[in-house]
Short mmCIF file of C-alpha atoms in Angstrom, two decimals:
data_model
loop_
_atom_site.label_atom_id
_atom_site.label_comp_id
_atom_site.label_asym_id
_atom_site.label_seq_id
_atom_site.Cartn_x
_atom_site.Cartn_y
_atom_site.Cartn_z
CA MET E 1 9.24 42.24 120.60
CA SER E 2 6.60 43.41 118.12
CA ASP E 3 5.13 46.90 118.56
CA PHE E 4 1.70 45.65 117.51
CA PRO E 5 -0.82 44.35 120.06
CA ASP E 6 -1.50 40.66 120.58
CA LEU E 7 -4.91 40.34 118.94
CA ARG E 8 -5.70 37.32 121.11
CA TYR E 9 -6.49 39.77 123.87
CA PHE E 10 -8.53 42.06 121.64
CA PRO E 11 -11.97 41.16 123.13
CA ILE E 12 -10.66 42.00 126.58
CA TRP E 13 -9.19 45.26 125.35
CA SER E 14 -12.42 46.04 123.55
CA CYS E 15 -14.51 45.64 126.68
CA PHE E 16 -12.05 47.71 128.67
CA CYS E 17 -12.00 50.42 126.04
CA ASN E 18 -15.79 50.62 125.91
CA LEU E 19 -15.86 51.18 129.66
CA PHE E 20 -13.07 53.73 129.36
CA LEU E 21 -14.92 55.61 126.63
CA LYS E 22 -18.10 55.81 128.66
CA LEU E 23 -16.18 56.96 131.71
CA THR E 24 -14.38 59.73 129.83
CA HIS E 25 -17.63 60.82 128.20
CA TYR E 26 -19.33 60.93 131.61
CA LEU E 27 -16.47 62.88 133.16
CA LYS E 28 -16.16 65.07 130.02
CA ILE E 29 -12.48 64.28 129.72
CA ASN E 30 -10.78 65.35 126.52
CA LEU E 31 -9.94 61.86 125.29
CA PHE E 32 -8.07 62.76 122.16
CA HIS E 33 -5.87 65.16 124.14
CA ILE E 34 -4.94 62.26 126.44
CA LEU E 35 -4.28 60.03 123.47
CA TRP E 36 -2.07 62.65 121.89
CA LYS E 37 0.17 62.77 124.95
CA ARG E 38 0.18 59.02 125.55
CA THR E 39 0.89 58.17 121.93
CA PHE E 40 4.21 60.01 122.10
CA ARG E 41 5.11 59.67 125.77
CA LEU E 42 4.43 55.95 126.13
CA SER E 43 5.01 54.62 122.64
CA VAL E 44 8.29 53.00 123.69
CA ASP E 45 6.40 50.81 126.11
CA THR E 46 4.86 47.93 124.12
CA LEU E 47 1.97 47.37 126.48
CA ASN E 48 0.98 51.04 126.64
CA PHE E 49 1.39 51.42 122.89
CA SER E 50 -0.86 48.39 122.44
CA PHE E 51 -3.42 50.03 124.66
CA VAL E 52 -3.38 53.25 122.64
CA PHE E 53 -3.43 51.36 119.35
CA CYS E 54 -6.40 49.23 120.39
CA LEU E 55 -8.17 52.21 121.92
CA GLU E 56 -7.93 54.19 118.68
CA PHE E 57 -9.00 51.09 116.75
CA VAL E 58 -12.04 50.59 118.98
CA ILE E 59 -12.97 54.25 118.67
CA HIS E 60 -13.20 53.77 114.92
CA LEU E 61 -15.29 50.61 115.42
CA GLN E 62 -17.61 52.44 117.79
CA VAL E 63 -18.08 55.21 115.21
CA VAL E 64 -16.65 57.67 117.69
CA SER E 65 -14.32 58.88 115.00
CA PHE E 66 -14.41 62.63 115.56
CA PRO E 67 -11.71 62.77 118.26
CA VAL E 68 -9.32 60.72 116.16
CA VAL E 69 -10.10 62.75 113.04
CA GLN E 70 -9.60 65.87 115.12
CA LEU E 71 -6.30 64.45 116.29
CA HIS E 72 -5.13 63.91 112.73
CA MET E 73 -6.43 67.35 111.75
CA ASN E 74 -4.40 68.93 114.53
CA ARG E 75 -1.26 67.18 113.32
CA THR E 76 -1.94 68.32 109.75
CA ALA E 77 -2.71 71.86 110.88
CA MET E 78 0.60 72.02 112.71
CA ARG E 79 2.43 70.93 109.58
CA ALA E 80 0.36 73.29 107.41
CA SER E 81 1.01 76.24 109.71
CA GLN E 82 4.69 76.29 108.79
CA LYS E 83 3.79 75.82 105.13
CA ASP E 84 1.23 78.64 105.33
CA PHE E 85 3.85 80.83 106.98
CA GLU E 86 6.32 80.21 104.15
CA ASN E 87 3.59 80.89 101.59
CA ALA E 88 2.69 84.12 103.38
CA VAL E 89 6.33 85.25 103.33
CA ASN E 90 6.43 84.68 99.57
CA GLN E 91 3.05 86.39 99.13
CA VAL E 92 4.35 89.57 100.78
CA LYS E 93 7.12 89.75 98.18
CA LEU E 94 4.50 89.62 95.41
CA LEU E 95 2.28 92.43 96.73
CA LYS E 96 1.84 95.04 94.01
CA LYS E 97 0.88 97.83 96.41
CA ASP E 98 2.82 99.22 99.35
CA PRO E 99 0.90 98.36 102.54
CA GLY E 100 2.47 101.28 104.39
CA ASN E 101 5.25 101.59 106.95
CA GLU E 102 3.17 100.59 109.98
CA VAL E 103 2.03 97.35 108.39
CA LYS E 104 5.56 96.61 107.18
CA LEU E 105 6.86 97.08 110.74
CA LYS E 106 4.23 94.66 112.05
CA LEU E 107 5.16 92.12 109.40
CA TYR E 108 8.84 92.52 110.23
CA ALA E 109 8.25 92.09 113.96
CA LEU E 110 6.04 89.03 113.56
CA TYR E 111 8.49 87.45 111.12
CA LYS E 112 11.41 87.92 113.51
CA GLN E 113 9.36 86.63 116.44
CA ALA E 114 8.20 83.60 114.44
CA THR E 115 11.68 82.69 113.24
CA GLU E 116 13.97 83.83 116.07
CA GLY E 117 11.76 84.26 119.12
CA PRO E 118 11.77 87.25 121.52
CA CYS E 119 13.97 90.20 120.66
CA ASP E 120 17.43 89.91 122.23
CA MET E 121 19.23 92.41 120.00
CA PRO E 122 20.78 95.59 121.49
CA LYS E 123 18.68 98.71 121.05
CA PRO E 124 19.86 100.85 118.07
CA GLY E 125 21.02 104.42 118.55
CA VAL E 126 18.51 107.25 118.78
CA PHE E 127 19.32 108.57 115.29
CA ASP E 128 19.18 105.18 113.62
CA LEU E 129 15.51 105.77 112.85
CA ILE E 130 14.79 102.73 110.70
CA ASN E 131 16.48 100.11 112.86
CA LYS E 132 15.10 101.70 116.02
CA ALA E 133 11.57 101.52 114.64
CA LYS E 134 12.14 97.87 113.70
CA TRP E 135 13.60 97.09 117.11
CA ASP E 136 10.68 98.76 118.90
CA ALA E 137 8.15 96.82 116.82
CA TRP E 138 9.85 93.50 117.51
CA ASN E 139 10.51 94.22 121.19
CA THR E 140 6.84 95.05 121.88
CA LEU E 141 5.92 91.43 121.10
CA GLY E 142 7.68 90.37 124.30
CA THR E 143 7.52 86.62 124.91
CA LEU E 144 4.87 85.90 122.29
CA PRO E 145 5.32 82.22 121.28
CA LYS E 146 6.78 81.51 117.87
CA GLU E 147 3.68 79.55 116.86
CA THR E 148 1.38 82.46 117.73
CA ALA E 149 3.59 84.95 115.90
CA ARG E 150 3.62 82.67 112.88
CA GLN E 151 -0.17 82.43 112.87
CA ASN E 152 -0.55 86.20 113.37
CA TYR E 153 1.78 86.78 110.43
CA VAL E 154 -0.28 84.48 108.21
CA ASP E 155 -3.53 86.16 109.32
CA LEU E 156 -2.14 89.65 108.70
CA VAL E 157 -0.93 88.78 105.20
CA SER E 158 -4.26 87.12 104.43
CA SER E 159 -6.27 90.16 105.53
CA LEU E 160 -3.86 92.47 103.73
CA SER E 161 -4.17 90.53 100.48
CA SER E 162 -7.96 90.48 100.76
CA SER E 163 -8.23 94.23 101.38
CA LEU E 164 -5.90 95.08 98.49
CA GLU E 165 -7.76 92.71 96.19
CA SER E 166 -11.16 94.14 97.10
CA SER E 167 -9.90 97.71 96.75
CA SER E 168 -8.65 96.96 93.25
CA GLN E 169 -12.02 95.66 92.05
CA VAL E 170 -14.19 98.10 90.14
CA GLU E 171 -17.90 98.07 90.84
CA PRO E 172 -20.13 97.98 87.75
CA GLY E 173 -21.08 101.47 86.69
CA THR E 174 -18.41 103.13 88.86
CA ASP E 175 -16.37 105.94 87.36
CA ARG E 176 -12.94 104.37 86.93
CA LYS E 177 -11.30 107.67 87.75
CA SER E 178 -12.37 107.35 91.38
CA THR E 179 -10.73 103.91 91.70
CA ALA E 180 -7.42 104.89 90.10
CA TYR E 181 -6.03 106.09 93.45
CA GLU E 182 -5.07 104.34 96.67
CA THR E 183 -5.14 107.32 99.05
CA LEU E 184 -7.74 109.52 97.35
CA MET E 185 -11.30 109.42 96.10
CA VAL E 186 -11.65 111.46 92.92
CA THR E 187 -14.99 112.11 91.24
CA SER E 188 -16.25 114.52 88.60
CA GLU E 189 -19.89 115.57 88.46
CA ASP E 190 -21.92 118.70 87.62
CA GLY E 191 -18.79 120.55 86.50
CA ILE E 192 -16.98 119.88 89.80
CA THR E 193 -13.93 117.68 90.29
CA LYS E 194 -13.82 116.57 93.90
CA ILE E 195 -10.55 115.29 95.39
CA THR E 196 -11.05 113.64 98.78
CA LEU E 197 -8.14 112.72 101.03
CA ASN E 198 -8.96 109.14 101.92
CA ARG E 199 -6.89 107.85 104.82
CA PRO E 200 -9.44 108.41 107.59
CA ALA E 201 -7.88 105.81 109.91
CA LYS E 202 -4.66 107.87 109.77
CA LYS E 203 -6.50 111.20 110.04
CA ASN E 204 -5.68 111.73 106.36
CA ALA E 205 -1.97 112.09 107.10
CA ILE E 206 -0.17 112.67 103.82
CA ASN E 207 2.28 109.88 103.06
CA ILE E 208 4.59 109.72 100.05
CA GLU E 209 2.00 107.97 97.92
CA MET E 210 -0.65 110.58 98.72
CA TYR E 211 1.71 113.41 97.77
CA HIS E 212 2.17 111.86 94.34
CA GLU E 213 -1.51 111.07 93.93
CA ILE E 214 -2.63 114.59 94.82
CA MET E 215 -0.26 115.96 92.19
CA ARG E 216 -1.57 113.49 89.65
CA ALA E 217 -5.18 114.31 90.51
CA LEU E 218 -4.56 118.06 90.21
CA LYS E 219 -2.86 117.66 86.83
CA ALA E 220 -5.79 115.57 85.59
CA ALA E 221 -8.33 118.07 86.97
CA SER E 222 -6.56 120.96 85.25
CA LYS E 223 -7.24 119.27 81.89
CA ASP E 224 -10.70 117.76 82.37
CA ASP E 225 -14.08 119.34 81.56
CA SER E 226 -14.84 120.51 85.09
CA SER E 227 -15.15 124.19 85.95
CA ILE E 228 -13.88 124.10 89.53
CA THR E 229 -11.89 121.71 91.73
CA VAL E 230 -12.58 120.95 95.39
CA LEU E 231 -10.24 119.41 97.97
CA THR E 232 -11.67 117.91 101.18
CA GLY E 233 -11.10 115.07 103.64
CA ASN E 234 -12.89 111.82 104.41
CA GLY E 235 -13.73 111.25 108.08
CA ASP E 236 -13.33 113.50 111.11
CA TYR E 237 -10.12 115.18 109.94
CA TYR E 238 -9.39 117.34 106.93
CA SER E 239 -5.74 116.30 107.26
CA SER E 240 -3.26 115.78 110.09
CA GLY E 241 -0.49 116.97 107.76
CA ASN E 242 2.71 115.24 106.78
CA ASP E 243 2.87 111.59 107.83
CA LEU E 244 6.00 111.55 109.98
CA THR E 245 6.51 107.85 109.28
CA ASN E 246 7.72 109.12 105.89
CA PHE E 247 11.00 109.81 107.70
CA THR E 248 11.53 106.11 108.48
CA ASP E 249 11.92 105.10 104.84
CA ILE E 250 15.61 105.92 104.44
CA PRO E 251 17.23 105.28 101.01
CA PRO E 252 20.74 103.79 100.54
CA GLY E 253 22.20 107.29 100.48
CA GLY E 254 21.14 107.86 104.08
CA VAL E 255 19.28 110.75 105.70
CA GLU E 256 20.99 113.31 103.46
CA GLU E 257 19.53 111.68 100.36
CA LYS E 258 16.16 111.38 102.10
CA ALA E 259 16.15 115.09 102.95
CA LYS E 260 17.11 116.02 99.40
CA ASN E 261 14.42 113.82 97.84
CA SER E 262 11.79 115.11 100.27
CA ALA E 263 12.64 118.72 99.43
CA ILE E 264 12.30 117.98 95.71
CA LEU E 265 8.95 116.27 96.27
CA LEU E 266 7.63 119.10 98.44
CA ARG E 267 8.70 121.75 95.94
CA GLU E 268 6.93 119.91 93.12
CA PHE E 269 3.85 119.33 95.29
CA VAL E 270 3.44 122.99 96.26
CA GLY E 271 4.20 124.01 92.68
CA CYS E 272 1.11 122.12 91.50
CA PHE E 273 -1.07 124.38 93.67
CA ILE E 274 0.73 127.53 92.53
CA ASP E 275 0.19 126.66 88.86
CA PHE E 276 -3.34 125.21 89.06
CA PRO E 277 -5.35 127.14 86.43
CA LYS E 278 -8.95 126.66 87.62
CA PRO E 279 -10.72 127.93 90.74
CA LEU E 280 -9.46 125.74 93.59
CA ILE E 281 -11.61 125.48 96.70
CA ALA E 282 -10.89 123.81 100.06
CA MET E 283 -13.72 122.26 102.08
CA VAL E 284 -12.10 121.96 105.51
CA ASN E 285 -14.38 119.42 107.19
CA GLY E 286 -12.32 119.03 110.39
CA PRO E 287 -8.95 119.71 112.02
CA ALA E 288 -6.13 120.66 109.64
CA VAL E 289 -2.43 120.46 110.51
CA GLY E 290 0.87 121.42 108.88
CA ILE E 291 1.09 121.26 105.10
CA SER E 292 -2.69 120.98 104.78
CA VAL E 293 -2.92 124.42 106.42
CA THR E 294 0.02 126.20 104.82
CA ILE E 295 -1.12 125.55 101.23
CA LEU E 296 -4.52 127.14 101.97
CA GLY E 297 -3.01 130.50 101.04
CA LEU E 298 -2.78 129.16 97.46
CA PHE E 299 -6.50 128.30 97.25
CA ASP E 300 -9.08 130.64 95.77
CA ALA E 301 -11.66 130.01 98.51
CA VAL E 302 -11.60 128.15 101.83
CA TYR E 303 -14.86 127.01 103.43
CA ALA E 304 -14.66 125.49 106.90
CA SER E 305 -16.87 123.59 109.29
CA ASP E 306 -17.10 125.23 112.71
CA ARG E 307 -15.46 122.03 114.00
CA ALA E 308 -12.29 122.72 112.01
CA THR E 309 -9.05 123.94 113.58
CA PHE E 310 -5.84 125.16 111.95
CA HIS E 311 -2.46 124.26 113.42
CA THR E 312 1.11 124.70 112.16
CA PRO E 313 3.41 123.30 114.91
CA PHE E 314 6.66 123.71 112.97
CA SER E 315 8.85 124.87 115.85
CA HIS E 316 7.61 121.99 118.01
CA LEU E 317 8.85 119.59 115.31
CA GLY E 318 12.16 121.35 114.75
CA GLN E 319 11.01 122.44 111.29
CA SER E 320 10.15 125.65 109.43
CA PRO E 321 7.21 126.92 107.32
CA GLU E 322 6.37 125.49 103.91
CA GLY E 323 3.64 125.77 101.28
CA CYS E 324 4.59 129.43 100.63
CA SER E 325 3.06 130.28 104.01
CA SER E 326 6.08 132.41 104.95
CA TYR E 327 4.83 134.77 102.23
CA THR E 328 1.07 134.18 101.85
CA PHE E 329 0.25 134.19 105.58
CA LEU E 330 1.99 137.51 106.08
CA LYS E 331 -0.05 138.99 103.21
CA ILE E 332 -3.29 137.45 104.46
CA MET E 333 -3.13 138.13 108.21
CA GLY E 334 -0.16 140.43 108.80
CA PRO E 335 3.25 139.72 110.37
CA ALA E 336 2.09 139.51 114.00
CA LYS E 337 -0.67 136.95 113.47
CA ALA E 338 1.36 135.00 110.92
CA THR E 339 4.27 134.75 113.36
CA GLU E 340 1.92 133.60 116.09
CA MET E 341 0.87 130.68 113.88
CA LEU E 342 4.06 129.80 112.03
CA VAL E 343 6.67 130.42 114.75
CA PHE E 344 4.81 129.90 118.02
CA GLY E 345 2.42 127.24 116.74
CA LYS E 346 -0.85 128.82 117.84
CA LYS E 347 -3.86 126.72 116.87
CA LEU E 348 -6.74 128.70 115.38
CA THR E 349 -10.41 127.89 115.56
CA ALA E 350 -12.44 128.14 112.37
CA GLY E 351 -13.86 131.45 113.57
CA GLU E 352 -10.40 132.86 114.31
CA ALA E 353 -9.05 131.69 110.95
CA CYS E 354 -11.98 133.39 109.23
CA ALA E 355 -11.46 136.62 111.17
CA GLN E 356 -7.80 136.65 110.11
CA GLY E 357 -8.61 136.08 106.43
CA LEU E 358 -7.34 132.51 106.06
CA VAL E 359 -10.88 131.11 105.77
CA THR E 360 -13.53 132.53 103.45
CA GLU E 361 -16.58 131.48 105.47
CA VAL E 362 -17.50 129.16 108.35
CA PHE E 363 -20.60 126.93 108.43
CA PRO E 364 -22.22 124.89 111.21
CA ASP E 365 -20.93 121.34 111.04
CA SER E 366 -24.47 119.96 110.87
CA THR E 367 -25.20 121.83 107.64
CA PHE E 368 -21.65 122.22 106.31
CA GLN E 369 -21.87 119.74 103.43
CA LYS E 370 -25.31 120.83 102.24
CA GLU E 371 -24.66 124.57 102.34
CA VAL E 372 -21.22 124.45 100.76
CA TRP E 373 -22.25 122.09 97.97
CA THR E 374 -25.22 124.29 97.12
CA ARG E 375 -22.79 127.15 96.68
CA LEU E 376 -20.25 125.09 94.72
CA LYS E 377 -22.88 123.89 92.25
CA ALA E 378 -23.83 127.50 91.62
CA PHE E 379 -20.17 128.39 91.01
CA ALA E 380 -19.81 125.49 88.58
CA LYS E 381 -22.54 126.98 86.38
CA LEU E 382 -20.58 130.17 85.82
CA PRO E 383 -18.74 130.48 82.46
CA PRO E 384 -15.60 128.36 82.99
CA ASN E 385 -13.32 130.33 80.69
CA ALA E 386 -14.25 133.58 82.38
CA MET E 387 -13.36 132.10 85.80
CA ARG E 388 -10.08 130.73 84.51
CA ILE E 389 -9.04 134.01 82.91
CA SER E 390 -10.04 136.01 85.99
CA LYS E 391 -7.91 133.77 88.20
CA GLU E 392 -5.02 134.16 85.80
CA VAL E 393 -5.25 137.94 85.98
CA ILE E 394 -5.38 137.85 89.80
CA ARG E 395 -2.65 135.28 90.37
CA ASN E 396 -0.17 135.59 87.50
CA ARG E 397 1.70 138.63 88.77
CA GLU E 398 2.54 136.69 91.95
CA LYS E 399 3.29 133.31 90.41
CA GLU E 400 7.01 133.93 89.90
CA LYS E 401 7.33 135.22 93.47
CA LEU E 402 5.50 132.18 94.87
CA HIS E 403 7.79 129.75 93.06
CA ALA E 404 10.82 131.59 94.45
CA VAL E 405 9.40 131.45 97.98
CA ASN E 406 8.61 127.78 97.54
CA ALA E 407 12.19 127.03 96.47
CA GLU E 408 13.64 128.95 99.42
CA GLU E 409 11.36 127.26 101.95
CA CYS E 410 12.23 123.80 100.63
CA SER E 411 15.95 124.58 100.77
CA VAL E 412 15.68 125.65 104.41
CA LEU E 413 13.58 122.62 105.26
CA GLN E 414 16.15 120.30 103.72
CA GLU E 415 18.63 121.62 106.27
CA ARG E 416 16.12 121.49 109.13
CA TRP E 417 15.28 117.85 108.46
CA LEU E 418 18.94 116.99 109.12
CA SER E 419 19.07 118.96 112.38
CA ASP E 420 19.19 117.34 115.81
CA GLU E 421 16.04 119.24 116.79
CA CYS E 422 14.02 117.78 113.94
CA MET E 423 15.40 114.25 114.33
CA ASN E 424 14.70 114.26 118.06
CA ALA E 425 11.15 115.45 117.44
CA VAL E 426 10.53 112.69 114.89
CA VAL E 427 12.02 110.03 117.18
CA ASN E 428 9.85 111.23 120.07
CA PHE E 429 6.78 111.13 117.86
CA LEU E 430 7.50 107.59 116.65
CA SER E 431 8.24 106.45 120.20
CA ARG E 432 4.93 107.79 121.47
CA LYS E 433 3.15 106.18 118.53
CA SER E 434 4.73 102.77 119.15
CA ASN E 435 3.56 102.91 122.78
CA LEU E 436 -0.09 103.54 121.87
#
């Protein structure tokens, strides 16, 4: 029997369909949704298929074409969704810039959910940091449908590509130096090179890329025409210190290789501050934690907002002091106060830090920027060679000692990073973060 309707009965079907259309319009029934179901559920039945065929045909004749067009669009969209997903997967491989560990975990989780469904893998061991982070990310998606995960993956890649593309564009008249960094804003004006930590959404936590970019910015500033260099933060925080997600990026050589590479990077990073030839000034605009605090002993002046705090919770994280703080803090504030900060993790207010010699001067947050910049512009007008030579005379006799301290601290830290205490602290931190 033919699957096509007997056109002899078309006038009857037409009248019936007109009545049916009016009824569904009156009752506000989603006609094309009904048709979608009936087309597949009843297509084996010749009479019902004839009804659907004629009904769609009449809809076209009655110029009520939107539902049918919408029906075809939905079918196309469903086909395109898988194609878009495959394109998005390929697009991720072509990204020129690292989107960061958190985004990569989201992409991983959505990909697994879209291709395999809910996580049914056994939970990795507590010290298998990478696979545990991946498992946690995937497991948090629960019973999210594959189709939704696929669409979320496509949307995330699309937004990621757009943000990276827009960040790479240079506005007309913009100093290209300030756009040469992903985690910093660097400008040079009125004899002042300003380096701004620019990860405000992450409280300016220092990831691997930022470590390298700060070193690059300092090396460039040491050779440019500026007289002084300023380091500050964008947003509410000066810096929340080392980004602990750095520990999740484990190389093929395992955690031992990661610890070794991190110690080398840290030693080079701190060395850039020890050797910086020009006056180096910190504008601590908000809370400072960890490495962003310990290197302050290597600055020539530290100006703080009264909203700033200073915290070095090394023992809490199973770690030990860095940034030459085991030497500079003792010289600045004495053994008792230095131990209180570096061993017991006491958090200092801006006023307390100033009283103990870590901070040069504290300003009200409401006038912090204006007052400090007025002072910095005055400093920048001083003879630059005189300032450079004066710093050299003050600092040079200690430079060799500082490099030795830096090397020792990094060696100890390399061992601490492999300790159970440190690994447990990092795992606990990442677990809390994944539950936020």
